[in-house]
Amino acid sequence: MSSALPLPAPKRFPLAAMLVLATIAFTAITTELLPSGLLPQISDGLTVSEPVAGYLAAAYAAVIVVTVIPAARLLARVPRKTLLVSLVLTFALSNVLVGLAPNFAAAMGARLVGGLAHGLLWTTMAPFVSRVVPADKVGKALAIVFSGNSLGLAIGAPLGTALGTFFGWRAAFLFLAGFGLLLTGLALWLLPLVRRTPDAVRPSMRLAIAQPGVKSVAIAWPLLVLAHFALFTYIAPFIREAGLPDYAISLSLTVLGAAGLLGIWIAGITVDTRPRRSLLITTAAIAVAMLLLPLGGGIFPVAMVLMTVWGAGLGAIGIFNQAAILRAGGEYRDAANGLTVLTIQLGITVGALYGSAALVLAGPLMVPVAAALPVVVALAITLAGKRHAYPPGRKERGWSEAEAGTPALIEAGK
């Protein structure tokens, strides 16, 4: 344990710094998703087939899985602000190199650099937030930062695709690189310094996993992400099979992104006070929405309402689980957070494969039902993690006491 005196808790809420971090998250998500919307143009420009061009997206995710933990350990002693600024600059460099790539191999190398930065960013950002805001405002801060994710999905990726369509795919990457350079300056100016205690513990994945509650969060959260990508990846076949018009495909993506912002706002209000109850309700709502999609998905307004519930739930569960892993990880929260970055990337990959299997074996209309199954498992893990993984918040005491009267839940919380 550390023998140094604890650092004084921050007293003021650093709103400007949180907005910069949200913009960094927006840039990271836009960078990750940009090739997906420009595959035909990239394919023509680099003289490769569209499936091969798609490797620019797949390799980006794969490098995160392979490098996130060793890279986080290697750079553990680098000051957090320095690391964050360097990562934003790396995103800009990656996008410049993609935009100027003379061939597919060069573009692939540039994307691998971006993927490395992406994994490190998500292992660094949430622990950084928890160190620079007052303890009772961490949830609010995470809600602001994670809004960048939803904005990247709802606005960043479509805007980048539009830029690539009108001005060429290289221009889209170069524009994003220029934005990254501007953001690097803002990060250098507005992000606060984070001091380390002289004998701060070294990140240890083994010790992080040993912390009570970490394993539960590191399994339940990726299961929710897996469910989302199982359905999200194959939303177009579902919509067509349900008899909805083709424009419902693009509209559904917008609805999911916009609803994600709503979910983040709701989570930001409740995560510091009622995290357990809110997460249980949110997870159950996602499961119900997915289960009802095959029944009501053919009615346009009903489908949009169910997708709104699904999208809002997705935005919210990220905030609840991010706060949960930081709390469960304790002094090893950096390593615990790195573990969830790894397992979430695996959840994304497995989710697409799982959705594909459901599509082939059961048909498009049953993909939402298949997606709901891991959500139900995540709900069971959340119920069982009452003591360490998902404990009640400070305004849930009366609710948790009432819950304690149920023998089954007492046993589950052990």
mmCIF file of C-alpha atoms in Angstrom:
data_model
loop_
_atom_site.group_PDB
_atom_site.id
_atom_site.type_symbol
_atom_site.label_atom_id
_atom_site.label_comp_id
_atom_site.label_asym_id
_atom_site.label_seq_id
_atom_site.Cartn_x
_atom_site.Cartn_y
_atom_site.Cartn_z
ATOM 1 C CA MET A 1 0.000 0.000 0.000
ATOM 2 C CA SER A 2 1.109 3.566 -0.552
ATOM 3 C CA SER A 3 2.648 5.308 2.432
ATOM 4 C CA ALA A 4 2.614 8.746 0.843
ATOM 5 C CA LEU A 5 0.067 11.305 1.911
ATOM 6 C CA PRO A 6 -2.976 11.276 -0.400
ATOM 7 C CA LEU A 7 -3.185 13.971 -3.019
ATOM 8 C CA PRO A 8 -5.752 16.679 -2.229
ATOM 9 C CA ALA A 9 -9.091 16.030 -3.883
ATOM 10 C CA PRO A 10 -9.952 18.460 -6.693
ATOM 11 C CA LYS A 11 -12.458 21.093 -5.568
ATOM 12 C CA ARG A 12 -13.560 22.636 -8.856
ATOM 13 C CA PHE A 13 -15.172 20.827 -11.737
ATOM 14 C CA PRO A 14 -12.861 21.221 -14.777
ATOM 15 C CA LEU A 15 -15.553 21.616 -17.428
ATOM 16 C CA ALA A 16 -13.198 22.851 -20.158
ATOM 17 C CA ALA A 17 -10.945 19.814 -19.680
ATOM 18 C CA MET A 18 -13.933 17.448 -19.823
ATOM 19 C CA LEU A 19 -15.104 19.033 -23.083
ATOM 20 C CA VAL A 20 -11.630 18.572 -24.541
ATOM 21 C CA LEU A 21 -11.684 14.903 -23.521
ATOM 22 C CA ALA A 22 -15.154 14.514 -25.068
ATOM 23 C CA THR A 23 -13.787 15.967 -28.313
ATOM 24 C CA ILE A 24 -10.845 13.555 -28.150
ATOM 25 C CA ALA A 25 -13.327 10.677 -27.762
ATOM 26 C CA PHE A 26 -15.297 12.033 -30.723
ATOM 27 C CA THR A 27 -12.119 12.098 -32.828
ATOM 28 C CA ALA A 28 -11.134 8.573 -31.802
ATOM 29 C CA ILE A 29 -14.540 7.083 -32.689
ATOM 30 C CA THR A 30 -14.676 8.991 -35.975
ATOM 31 C CA THR A 31 -11.167 7.752 -36.836
ATOM 32 C CA GLU A 32 -12.169 4.176 -36.042
ATOM 33 C CA LEU A 33 -15.361 4.245 -38.116
ATOM 34 C CA LEU A 34 -14.302 6.422 -41.057
ATOM 35 C CA PRO A 35 -13.086 3.617 -43.396
ATOM 36 C CA SER A 36 -16.405 1.769 -43.072
ATOM 37 C CA GLY A 37 -18.304 4.556 -44.825
ATOM 38 C CA LEU A 38 -15.686 5.051 -47.529
ATOM 39 C CA LEU A 39 -14.871 1.472 -48.546
ATOM 40 C CA PRO A 40 -15.810 1.848 -52.249
ATOM 41 C CA GLN A 41 -13.678 4.986 -52.643
ATOM 42 C CA ILE A 42 -10.738 3.506 -50.694
ATOM 43 C CA SER A 43 -11.011 0.307 -52.715
ATOM 44 C CA ASP A 44 -10.761 2.234 -55.997
ATOM 45 C CA GLY A 45 -8.046 4.559 -54.729
ATOM 46 C CA LEU A 46 -5.759 1.797 -53.458
ATOM 47 C CA THR A 47 -6.715 -0.705 -56.194
ATOM 48 C CA VAL A 48 -7.869 -3.444 -53.830
ATOM 49 C CA SER A 49 -11.234 -5.187 -53.444
ATOM 50 C CA GLU A 50 -13.778 -3.864 -50.961
ATOM 51 C CA PRO A 51 -13.356 -6.882 -48.631
ATOM 52 C CA VAL A 52 -9.605 -6.224 -48.557
ATOM 53 C CA ALA A 53 -10.198 -2.508 -47.940
ATOM 54 C CA GLY A 54 -12.372 -3.564 -45.011
ATOM 55 C CA TYR A 55 -9.259 -4.908 -43.314
ATOM 56 C CA LEU A 56 -8.396 -1.285 -42.527
ATOM 57 C CA ALA A 57 -11.249 -1.371 -40.011
ATOM 58 C CA ALA A 58 -10.724 -4.934 -38.798
ATOM 59 C CA ALA A 59 -6.970 -4.509 -38.244
ATOM 60 C CA TYR A 60 -7.619 -1.348 -36.240
ATOM 61 C CA ALA A 61 -9.668 -3.326 -33.716
ATOM 62 C CA ALA A 62 -7.295 -6.303 -33.760
ATOM 63 C CA VAL A 63 -4.257 -4.234 -32.832
ATOM 64 C CA ILE A 64 -6.136 -2.883 -29.815
ATOM 65 C CA VAL A 65 -6.702 -6.411 -28.513
ATOM 66 C CA VAL A 66 -3.059 -7.379 -29.000
ATOM 67 C CA THR A 67 -1.337 -4.243 -27.689
ATOM 68 C CA VAL A 68 -3.571 -2.553 -25.125
ATOM 69 C CA ILE A 69 -2.295 -4.331 -21.995
ATOM 70 C CA PRO A 70 1.457 -4.480 -22.750
ATOM 71 C CA ALA A 71 1.471 -0.891 -24.062
ATOM 72 C CA ALA A 72 -0.362 0.350 -20.961
ATOM 73 C CA ARG A 73 2.200 -1.360 -18.717
ATOM 74 C CA LEU A 74 5.123 -0.052 -20.742
ATOM 75 C CA LEU A 75 3.894 3.553 -20.548
ATOM 76 C CA ALA A 76 2.549 3.408 -16.987
ATOM 77 C CA ARG A 77 5.128 5.898 -15.699
ATOM 78 C CA VAL A 78 4.507 8.509 -18.389
ATOM 79 C CA PRO A 79 2.610 11.527 -16.957
ATOM 80 C CA ARG A 80 -1.057 11.195 -17.873
ATOM 81 C CA LYS A 81 -1.418 14.594 -19.514
ATOM 82 C CA THR A 82 1.713 14.013 -21.595
ATOM 83 C CA LEU A 83 0.390 10.636 -22.677
ATOM 84 C CA LEU A 84 -3.049 11.969 -23.637
ATOM 85 C CA VAL A 85 -1.586 14.841 -25.672
ATOM 86 C CA SER A 86 0.784 12.408 -27.396
ATOM 87 C CA LEU A 87 -2.089 10.061 -28.245
ATOM 88 C CA VAL A 88 -4.125 12.851 -29.868
ATOM 89 C CA LEU A 89 -1.059 13.769 -31.906
ATOM 90 C CA THR A 90 -0.688 10.093 -32.873
ATOM 91 C CA PHE A 91 -4.284 10.021 -34.166
ATOM 92 C CA ALA A 92 -3.465 13.048 -36.329
ATOM 93 C CA LEU A 93 -0.292 11.365 -37.610
ATOM 94 C CA SER A 94 -2.174 8.150 -38.399
ATOM 95 C CA ASN A 95 -4.826 9.997 -40.384
ATOM 96 C CA VAL A 96 -2.231 12.020 -42.292
ATOM 97 C CA LEU A 97 -0.406 8.839 -43.266
ATOM 98 C CA VAL A 98 -3.639 7.145 -44.381
ATOM 99 C CA GLY A 99 -4.614 10.202 -46.426
ATOM 100 C CA LEU A 100 -1.224 10.252 -48.156
ATOM 101 C CA ALA A 101 -0.736 6.468 -48.416
ATOM 102 C CA PRO A 102 0.590 5.458 -51.855
ATOM 103 C CA ASN A 103 -0.629 1.878 -51.487
ATOM 104 C CA PHE A 104 -2.669 -0.439 -49.304
ATOM 105 C CA ALA A 105 0.292 -1.646 -47.228
ATOM 106 C CA ALA A 106 1.152 1.929 -46.221
ATOM 107 C CA ALA A 107 -2.481 2.641 -45.325
ATOM 108 C CA MET A 108 -2.610 -0.530 -43.239
ATOM 109 C CA GLY A 109 0.541 0.448 -41.345
ATOM 110 C CA ALA A 110 -0.926 3.868 -40.616
ATOM 111 C CA ARG A 111 -4.151 2.325 -39.327
ATOM 112 C CA LEU A 112 -2.186 0.040 -36.996
ATOM 113 C CA VAL A 113 -0.592 3.138 -35.476
ATOM 114 C CA GLY A 114 -4.072 4.591 -34.930
ATOM 115 C CA GLY A 115 -5.329 1.373 -33.344
ATOM 116 C CA LEU A 116 -2.435 1.381 -30.886
ATOM 117 C CA ALA A 117 -3.298 4.940 -29.875
ATOM 118 C CA HIS A 118 -6.989 4.064 -29.604
ATOM 119 C CA GLY A 119 -6.454 1.269 -27.088
ATOM 120 C CA LEU A 120 -4.115 3.383 -24.959
ATOM 121 C CA LEU A 121 -6.562 6.285 -25.024
ATOM 122 C CA TRP A 122 -9.371 4.278 -23.438
ATOM 123 C CA THR A 123 -7.090 2.791 -20.775
ATOM 124 C CA THR A 124 -5.907 6.295 -19.853
ATOM 125 C CA MET A 125 -8.903 8.586 -20.145
ATOM 126 C CA ALA A 126 -11.328 7.285 -17.514
ATOM 127 C CA PRO A 127 -8.696 6.949 -14.736
ATOM 128 C CA PHE A 128 -7.489 10.447 -15.680
ATOM 129 C CA VAL A 129 -11.023 11.776 -15.254
ATOM 130 C CA SER A 130 -11.368 10.143 -11.840
ATOM 131 C CA ARG A 131 -8.199 11.924 -10.680
ATOM 132 C CA VAL A 132 -9.007 15.463 -11.824
ATOM 133 C CA VAL A 133 -12.652 15.894 -10.763
ATOM 134 C CA PRO A 134 -14.245 15.867 -7.294
ATOM 135 C CA ALA A 135 -15.124 12.330 -6.177
ATOM 136 C CA ASP A 136 -18.868 13.027 -6.148
ATOM 137 C CA LYS A 137 -18.782 14.366 -9.731
ATOM 138 C CA VAL A 138 -16.975 11.487 -11.467
ATOM 139 C CA GLY A 139 -20.206 10.177 -12.988
ATOM 140 C CA LYS A 140 -21.114 13.586 -14.362
ATOM 141 C CA ALA A 141 -17.626 13.945 -15.829
ATOM 142 C CA LEU A 142 -17.745 10.509 -17.465
ATOM 143 C CA ALA A 143 -21.139 11.375 -18.979
ATOM 144 C CA ILE A 144 -19.653 14.490 -20.605
ATOM 145 C CA VAL A 145 -16.602 12.622 -21.888
ATOM 146 C CA PHE A 146 -18.553 9.635 -23.211
ATOM 147 C CA SER A 147 -20.950 11.922 -25.079
ATOM 148 C CA GLY A 148 -18.079 12.200 -27.554
ATOM 149 C CA ASN A 149 -18.547 8.510 -28.378
ATOM 150 C CA SER A 150 -22.192 8.936 -29.335
ATOM 151 C CA LEU A 151 -21.471 12.133 -31.251
ATOM 152 C CA GLY A 152 -18.748 10.302 -33.156
ATOM 153 C CA LEU A 153 -21.267 7.619 -34.119
ATOM 154 C CA ALA A 154 -24.194 9.966 -34.832
ATOM 155 C CA ILE A 155 -22.329 12.890 -36.423
ATOM 156 C CA GLY A 156 -18.606 12.231 -36.880
ATOM 157 C CA ALA A 157 -18.763 9.113 -39.025
ATOM 158 C CA PRO A 158 -21.613 10.357 -41.296
ATOM 159 C CA LEU A 159 -19.918 13.761 -41.690
ATOM 160 C CA GLY A 160 -16.604 12.112 -42.537
ATOM 161 C CA THR A 161 -18.354 9.895 -45.072
ATOM 162 C CA ALA A 162 -20.015 12.947 -46.650
ATOM 163 C CA LEU A 163 -16.657 14.754 -46.876
ATOM 164 C CA GLY A 164 -15.119 11.686 -48.504
ATOM 165 C CA THR A 165 -17.975 11.410 -50.965
ATOM 166 C CA PHE A 166 -17.741 15.031 -52.122
ATOM 167 C CA PHE A 167 -13.998 15.715 -51.865
ATOM 168 C CA GLY A 168 -12.437 12.244 -51.960
ATOM 169 C CA TRP A 169 -11.576 9.775 -49.235
ATOM 170 C CA ARG A 170 -8.068 11.154 -48.811
ATOM 171 C CA ALA A 171 -9.460 14.615 -48.073
ATOM 172 C CA ALA A 172 -11.661 13.164 -45.317
ATOM 173 C CA PHE A 173 -8.644 11.637 -43.534
ATOM 174 C CA LEU A 174 -6.541 14.775 -44.000
ATOM 175 C CA PHE A 175 -9.344 16.965 -42.642
ATOM 176 C CA LEU A 176 -9.604 14.712 -39.581
ATOM 177 C CA ALA A 177 -5.830 14.934 -39.165
ATOM 178 C CA GLY A 178 -5.974 18.733 -39.211
ATOM 179 C CA PHE A 179 -8.727 18.664 -36.617
ATOM 180 C CA GLY A 180 -6.511 16.385 -34.512
ATOM 181 C CA LEU A 181 -3.624 18.870 -34.667
ATOM 182 C CA LEU A 182 -5.918 21.646 -33.446
ATOM 183 C CA LEU A 183 -7.175 19.370 -30.690
ATOM 184 C CA THR A 184 -3.597 18.578 -29.647
ATOM 185 C CA GLY A 185 -3.034 22.269 -28.936
ATOM 186 C CA LEU A 186 -6.255 22.510 -26.931
ATOM 187 C CA ALA A 187 -5.335 19.416 -24.907
ATOM 188 C CA LEU A 188 -1.884 20.838 -24.150
ATOM 189 C CA TRP A 189 -3.485 24.074 -22.984
ATOM 190 C CA LEU A 190 -6.586 22.919 -21.085
ATOM 191 C CA LEU A 191 -5.896 19.460 -19.637
ATOM 192 C CA PRO A 192 -4.668 19.653 -16.031
ATOM 193 C CA LEU A 193 -1.546 17.964 -14.769
ATOM 194 C CA VAL A 194 -1.987 14.810 -12.693
ATOM 195 C CA ARG A 195 0.640 14.240 -10.030
ATOM 196 C CA ARG A 196 1.577 10.716 -8.997
ATOM 197 C CA THR A 197 2.365 9.711 -5.451
ATOM 198 C CA PRO A 198 6.064 8.844 -5.114
ATOM 199 C CA ASP A 199 5.315 5.201 -4.287
ATOM 200 C CA ALA A 200 2.167 4.745 -6.357
ATOM 201 C CA VAL A 201 1.418 1.111 -7.125
ATOM 202 C CA ARG A 202 2.557 -0.214 -10.484
ATOM 203 C CA PRO A 203 -0.321 -1.340 -12.714
ATOM 204 C CA SER A 204 -0.775 -5.090 -12.317
ATOM 205 C CA MET A 205 -3.336 -7.001 -14.339
ATOM 206 C CA ARG A 206 -3.066 -9.988 -11.992
ATOM 207 C CA LEU A 207 -3.776 -7.883 -8.901
ATOM 208 C CA ALA A 208 -6.518 -5.952 -10.707
ATOM 209 C CA ILE A 209 -8.323 -9.185 -11.620
ATOM 210 C CA ALA A 210 -8.020 -10.280 -7.996
ATOM 211 C CA GLN A 211 -9.984 -7.240 -6.792
ATOM 212 C CA PRO A 212 -13.547 -8.215 -5.786
ATOM 213 C CA GLY A 213 -16.005 -7.224 -8.479
ATOM 214 C CA VAL A 214 -13.541 -6.627 -11.317
ATOM 215 C CA LYS A 215 -14.192 -9.950 -13.050
ATOM 216 C CA SER A 216 -17.953 -9.417 -12.929
ATOM 217 C CA VAL A 217 -17.771 -5.992 -14.582
ATOM 218 C CA ALA A 218 -15.172 -7.192 -17.101
ATOM 219 C CA ILE A 219 -17.618 -9.913 -18.202
ATOM 220 C CA ALA A 220 -21.012 -8.201 -17.929
ATOM 221 C CA TRP A 221 -20.044 -5.010 -19.768
ATOM 222 C CA PRO A 222 -18.576 -6.791 -22.823
ATOM 223 C CA LEU A 223 -21.644 -9.038 -22.969
ATOM 224 C CA LEU A 224 -23.781 -5.918 -23.432
ATOM 225 C CA VAL A 225 -21.413 -4.640 -26.120
ATOM 226 C CA LEU A 226 -21.479 -8.086 -27.777
ATOM 227 C CA ALA A 227 -25.283 -7.973 -27.870
ATOM 228 C CA HIS A 228 -25.285 -4.501 -29.370
ATOM 229 C CA PHE A 229 -22.887 -5.358 -32.186
ATOM 230 C CA ALA A 230 -24.625 -8.655 -32.907
ATOM 231 C CA LEU A 231 -27.761 -6.685 -33.798
ATOM 232 C CA PHE A 232 -26.178 -3.421 -34.987
ATOM 233 C CA THR A 233 -23.972 -5.185 -37.552
ATOM 234 C CA TYR A 234 -26.993 -6.878 -39.157
ATOM 235 C CA ILE A 235 -29.619 -4.188 -38.666
ATOM 236 C CA ALA A 236 -30.053 -3.759 -42.445
ATOM 237 C CA PRO A 237 -31.123 -7.391 -43.096
ATOM 238 C CA PHE A 238 -33.480 -7.200 -40.117
ATOM 239 C CA ILE A 239 -35.132 -3.993 -41.338
ATOM 240 C CA ARG A 240 -35.614 -5.348 -44.841
ATOM 241 C CA GLU A 241 -37.018 -8.652 -43.558
ATOM 242 C CA ALA A 242 -39.391 -6.761 -41.253
ATOM 243 C CA GLY A 243 -40.814 -4.976 -44.294
ATOM 244 C CA LEU A 244 -39.634 -1.477 -43.423
ATOM 245 C CA PRO A 245 -38.488 0.925 -46.176
ATOM 246 C CA ASP A 246 -34.778 1.142 -46.989
ATOM 247 C CA TYR A 247 -34.516 4.685 -45.623
ATOM 248 C CA ALA A 248 -35.246 3.180 -42.202
ATOM 249 C CA ILE A 249 -31.728 1.724 -42.243
ATOM 250 C CA SER A 250 -29.925 5.083 -42.190
ATOM 251 C CA LEU A 251 -32.617 6.552 -39.945
ATOM 252 C CA SER A 252 -32.150 3.757 -37.417
ATOM 253 C CA LEU A 253 -28.427 4.537 -37.172
ATOM 254 C CA THR A 254 -29.225 8.188 -36.494
ATOM 255 C CA VAL A 255 -31.837 7.198 -33.908
ATOM 256 C CA LEU A 256 -29.350 4.922 -32.130
ATOM 257 C CA GLY A 257 -26.707 7.658 -31.996
ATOM 258 C CA ALA A 258 -29.089 10.396 -30.856
ATOM 259 C CA ALA A 259 -30.731 8.117 -28.287
ATOM 260 C CA GLY A 260 -27.251 7.265 -26.992
ATOM 261 C CA LEU A 261 -26.815 10.928 -26.056
ATOM 262 C CA LEU A 262 -30.106 10.796 -24.157
ATOM 263 C CA GLY A 263 -28.935 7.694 -22.307
ATOM 264 C CA ILE A 264 -25.631 9.324 -21.416
ATOM 265 C CA TRP A 265 -27.481 12.365 -20.027
ATOM 266 C CA ILE A 266 -29.730 10.163 -17.894
ATOM 267 C CA ALA A 267 -26.753 8.134 -16.664
ATOM 268 C CA GLY A 268 -24.878 11.313 -15.789
ATOM 269 C CA ILE A 269 -27.724 12.307 -13.475
ATOM 270 C CA THR A 270 -28.016 8.939 -11.720
ATOM 271 C CA VAL A 271 -24.586 7.257 -11.763
ATOM 272 C CA ASP A 272 -23.244 9.036 -8.673
ATOM 273 C CA THR A 273 -26.395 8.454 -6.613
ATOM 274 C CA ARG A 274 -28.404 5.456 -7.881
ATOM 275 C CA PRO A 275 -26.015 3.408 -10.038
ATOM 276 C CA ARG A 276 -27.266 -0.089 -9.189
ATOM 277 C CA ARG A 277 -30.977 0.493 -9.655
ATOM 278 C CA SER A 278 -30.376 2.524 -12.818
ATOM 279 C CA LEU A 279 -28.144 -0.123 -14.386
ATOM 280 C CA LEU A 280 -30.588 -2.932 -13.593
ATOM 281 C CA ILE A 281 -33.482 -0.992 -15.139
ATOM 282 C CA THR A 282 -31.391 -0.022 -18.173
ATOM 283 C CA THR A 283 -30.166 -3.557 -18.837
ATOM 284 C CA ALA A 284 -33.662 -4.982 -18.486
ATOM 285 C CA ALA A 285 -35.021 -2.311 -20.858
ATOM 286 C CA ILE A 286 -32.448 -3.231 -23.526
ATOM 287 C CA ALA A 287 -33.381 -6.911 -23.248
ATOM 288 C CA VAL A 288 -37.103 -6.152 -23.536
ATOM 289 C CA ALA A 289 -36.587 -3.826 -26.526
ATOM 290 C CA MET A 290 -34.574 -6.465 -28.387
ATOM 291 C CA LEU A 291 -37.068 -9.217 -27.612
ATOM 292 C CA LEU A 292 -39.963 -7.075 -28.857
ATOM 293 C CA LEU A 293 -38.301 -6.020 -32.120
ATOM 294 C CA PRO A 294 -39.334 -9.177 -34.047
ATOM 295 C CA LEU A 295 -42.936 -8.638 -32.911
ATOM 296 C CA GLY A 296 -43.255 -4.882 -33.476
ATOM 297 C CA GLY A 297 -40.363 -4.214 -35.845
ATOM 298 C CA GLY A 298 -42.616 -4.273 -38.891
ATOM 299 C CA ILE A 299 -44.542 -1.224 -37.614
ATOM 300 C CA PHE A 300 -42.368 1.807 -38.305
ATOM 301 C CA PRO A 301 -43.194 3.944 -35.201
ATOM 302 C CA VAL A 302 -42.899 0.927 -32.893
ATOM 303 C CA ALA A 303 -39.550 -0.039 -34.411
ATOM 304 C CA MET A 304 -38.202 3.488 -33.892
ATOM 305 C CA VAL A 305 -39.375 3.557 -30.258
ATOM 306 C CA LEU A 306 -37.738 0.203 -29.532
ATOM 307 C CA MET A 307 -34.518 1.360 -31.201
ATOM 308 C CA THR A 308 -34.621 4.527 -29.113
ATOM 309 C CA VAL A 309 -34.789 2.414 -25.948
ATOM 310 C CA TRP A 310 -31.961 0.222 -27.224
ATOM 311 C CA GLY A 311 -29.772 3.224 -28.175
ATOM 312 C CA ALA A 312 -30.423 5.104 -24.935
ATOM 313 C CA GLY A 313 -29.635 1.977 -22.951
ATOM 314 C CA LEU A 314 -26.391 1.482 -24.824
ATOM 315 C CA GLY A 315 -25.286 5.040 -24.046
ATOM 316 C CA ALA A 316 -26.163 4.661 -20.380
ATOM 317 C CA ILE A 317 -24.569 1.283 -19.695
ATOM 318 C CA GLY A 318 -21.169 2.611 -20.745
ATOM 319 C CA ILE A 319 -21.287 5.259 -17.997
ATOM 320 C CA PHE A 320 -22.574 2.886 -15.306
ATOM 321 C CA ASN A 321 -20.006 0.202 -16.087
ATOM 322 C CA GLN A 322 -17.122 2.638 -16.459
ATOM 323 C CA ALA A 323 -17.838 3.990 -12.995
ATOM 324 C CA ALA A 324 -18.210 0.423 -11.700
ATOM 325 C CA ILE A 325 -14.813 -0.754 -12.999
ATOM 326 C CA LEU A 326 -13.012 2.285 -11.587
ATOM 327 C CA ARG A 327 -14.622 1.658 -8.199
ATOM 328 C CA ALA A 328 -14.024 -2.094 -8.230
ATOM 329 C CA GLY A 329 -10.423 -1.729 -9.389
ATOM 330 C CA GLY A 330 -9.468 0.420 -6.400
ATOM 331 C CA GLU A 331 -5.770 1.286 -6.473
ATOM 332 C CA TYR A 332 -5.389 -0.990 -9.503
ATOM 333 C CA ARG A 333 -8.087 0.832 -11.471
ATOM 334 C CA ASP A 334 -5.763 1.658 -14.378
ATOM 335 C CA ALA A 335 -5.070 -2.037 -14.999
ATOM 336 C CA ALA A 336 -8.724 -2.950 -14.368
ATOM 337 C CA ASN A 337 -9.807 -0.349 -16.913
ATOM 338 C CA GLY A 338 -7.275 -1.745 -19.397
ATOM 339 C CA LEU A 339 -8.801 -5.185 -18.890
ATOM 340 C CA THR A 340 -12.255 -3.901 -19.859
ATOM 341 C CA VAL A 341 -10.840 -2.189 -22.960
ATOM 342 C CA LEU A 342 -9.502 -5.589 -24.023
ATOM 343 C CA THR A 343 -12.666 -7.543 -23.207
ATOM 344 C CA ILE A 344 -14.891 -4.947 -24.891
ATOM 345 C CA GLN A 345 -12.885 -5.205 -28.112
ATOM 346 C CA LEU A 346 -13.312 -8.970 -27.909
ATOM 347 C CA GLY A 347 -17.027 -8.390 -27.345
ATOM 348 C CA ILE A 348 -17.202 -6.288 -30.521
ATOM 349 C CA THR A 349 -15.450 -8.973 -32.551
ATOM 350 C CA VAL A 350 -17.411 -11.885 -31.112
ATOM 351 C CA GLY A 351 -20.639 -9.899 -31.391
ATOM 352 C CA ALA A 352 -20.319 -9.562 -35.149
ATOM 353 C CA LEU A 353 -19.591 -13.287 -35.471
ATOM 354 C CA TYR A 354 -22.449 -14.188 -33.130
ATOM 355 C CA GLY A 355 -24.862 -12.004 -35.100
ATOM 356 C CA SER A 356 -23.703 -13.622 -38.327
ATOM 357 C CA ALA A 357 -24.373 -17.089 -36.908
ATOM 358 C CA ALA A 358 -27.845 -16.010 -35.764
ATOM 359 C CA LEU A 359 -28.553 -14.534 -39.188
ATOM 360 C CA VAL A 360 -27.593 -17.771 -40.973
ATOM 361 C CA LEU A 361 -29.177 -20.242 -38.540
ATOM 362 C CA ALA A 362 -32.351 -18.421 -37.482
ATOM 363 C CA GLY A 363 -32.936 -15.685 -40.066
ATOM 364 C CA PRO A 364 -32.887 -11.867 -39.878
ATOM 365 C CA LEU A 365 -36.005 -11.526 -37.723
ATOM 366 C CA MET A 366 -34.474 -13.629 -34.944
ATOM 367 C CA VAL A 367 -31.195 -11.706 -34.696
ATOM 368 C CA PRO A 368 -32.654 -9.347 -32.040
ATOM 369 C CA VAL A 369 -33.757 -12.348 -29.960
ATOM 370 C CA ALA A 370 -30.264 -13.838 -30.184
ATOM 371 C CA ALA A 371 -28.823 -10.455 -29.183
ATOM 372 C CA ALA A 372 -31.100 -10.314 -26.133
ATOM 373 C CA LEU A 373 -29.658 -13.533 -24.666
ATOM 374 C CA PRO A 374 -26.253 -12.093 -23.619
ATOM 375 C CA VAL A 375 -28.105 -9.067 -22.227
ATOM 376 C CA VAL A 376 -30.061 -11.383 -19.936
ATOM 377 C CA VAL A 377 -26.794 -13.005 -18.807
ATOM 378 C CA ALA A 378 -25.335 -9.543 -18.093
ATOM 379 C CA LEU A 379 -28.453 -8.705 -16.087
ATOM 380 C CA ALA A 380 -27.963 -11.849 -13.976
ATOM 381 C CA ILE A 381 -24.314 -10.913 -13.331
ATOM 382 C CA THR A 382 -25.369 -7.412 -12.304
ATOM 383 C CA LEU A 383 -27.944 -8.803 -9.876
ATOM 384 C CA ALA A 384 -25.325 -11.136 -8.397
ATOM 385 C CA GLY A 385 -22.720 -8.392 -8.039
ATOM 386 C CA LYS A 386 -24.471 -6.391 -5.345
ATOM 387 C CA ARG A 387 -21.620 -6.419 -2.845
ATOM 388 C CA HIS A 388 -18.532 -5.570 -4.924
ATOM 389 C CA ALA A 389 -19.189 -5.148 -8.650
ATOM 390 C CA TYR A 390 -22.441 -3.178 -8.652
ATOM 391 C CA PRO A 391 -23.171 -1.954 -5.100
ATOM 392 C CA PRO A 392 -25.998 0.481 -4.319
ATOM 393 C CA GLY A 393 -25.274 4.224 -4.417
ATOM 394 C CA ARG A 394 -25.630 6.741 -1.638
ATOM 395 C CA LYS A 395 -29.305 7.419 -2.421
ATOM 396 C CA GLU A 396 -30.216 3.753 -2.769
ATOM 397 C CA ARG A 397 -29.904 2.812 0.883
ATOM 398 C CA GLY A 398 -33.614 2.399 1.472
ATOM 399 C CA TRP A 399 -34.008 0.472 -1.779
ATOM 400 C CA SER A 400 -31.071 -1.805 -0.953
ATOM 401 C CA GLU A 401 -32.458 -2.487 2.528
ATOM 402 C CA ALA A 402 -35.770 -3.508 0.995
ATOM 403 C CA GLU A 403 -33.900 -5.673 -1.493
ATOM 404 C CA ALA A 404 -32.031 -7.292 1.389
ATOM 405 C CA GLY A 405 -35.300 -8.776 2.599
ATOM 406 C CA THR A 406 -35.347 -11.159 -0.366
ATOM 407 C CA PRO A 407 -33.340 -14.294 0.523
ATOM 408 C CA ALA A 408 -32.507 -15.067 -3.094
ATOM 409 C CA LEU A 409 -30.989 -11.627 -3.586
ATOM 410 C CA ILE A 410 -29.088 -11.864 -0.312
ATOM 411 C CA GLU A 411 -27.484 -15.039 -1.586
ATOM 412 C CA ALA A 412 -26.819 -13.495 -4.996
ATOM 413 C CA GLY A 413 -25.040 -10.527 -3.448
ATOM 414 C CA LYS A 414 -22.518 -12.664 -1.623
#
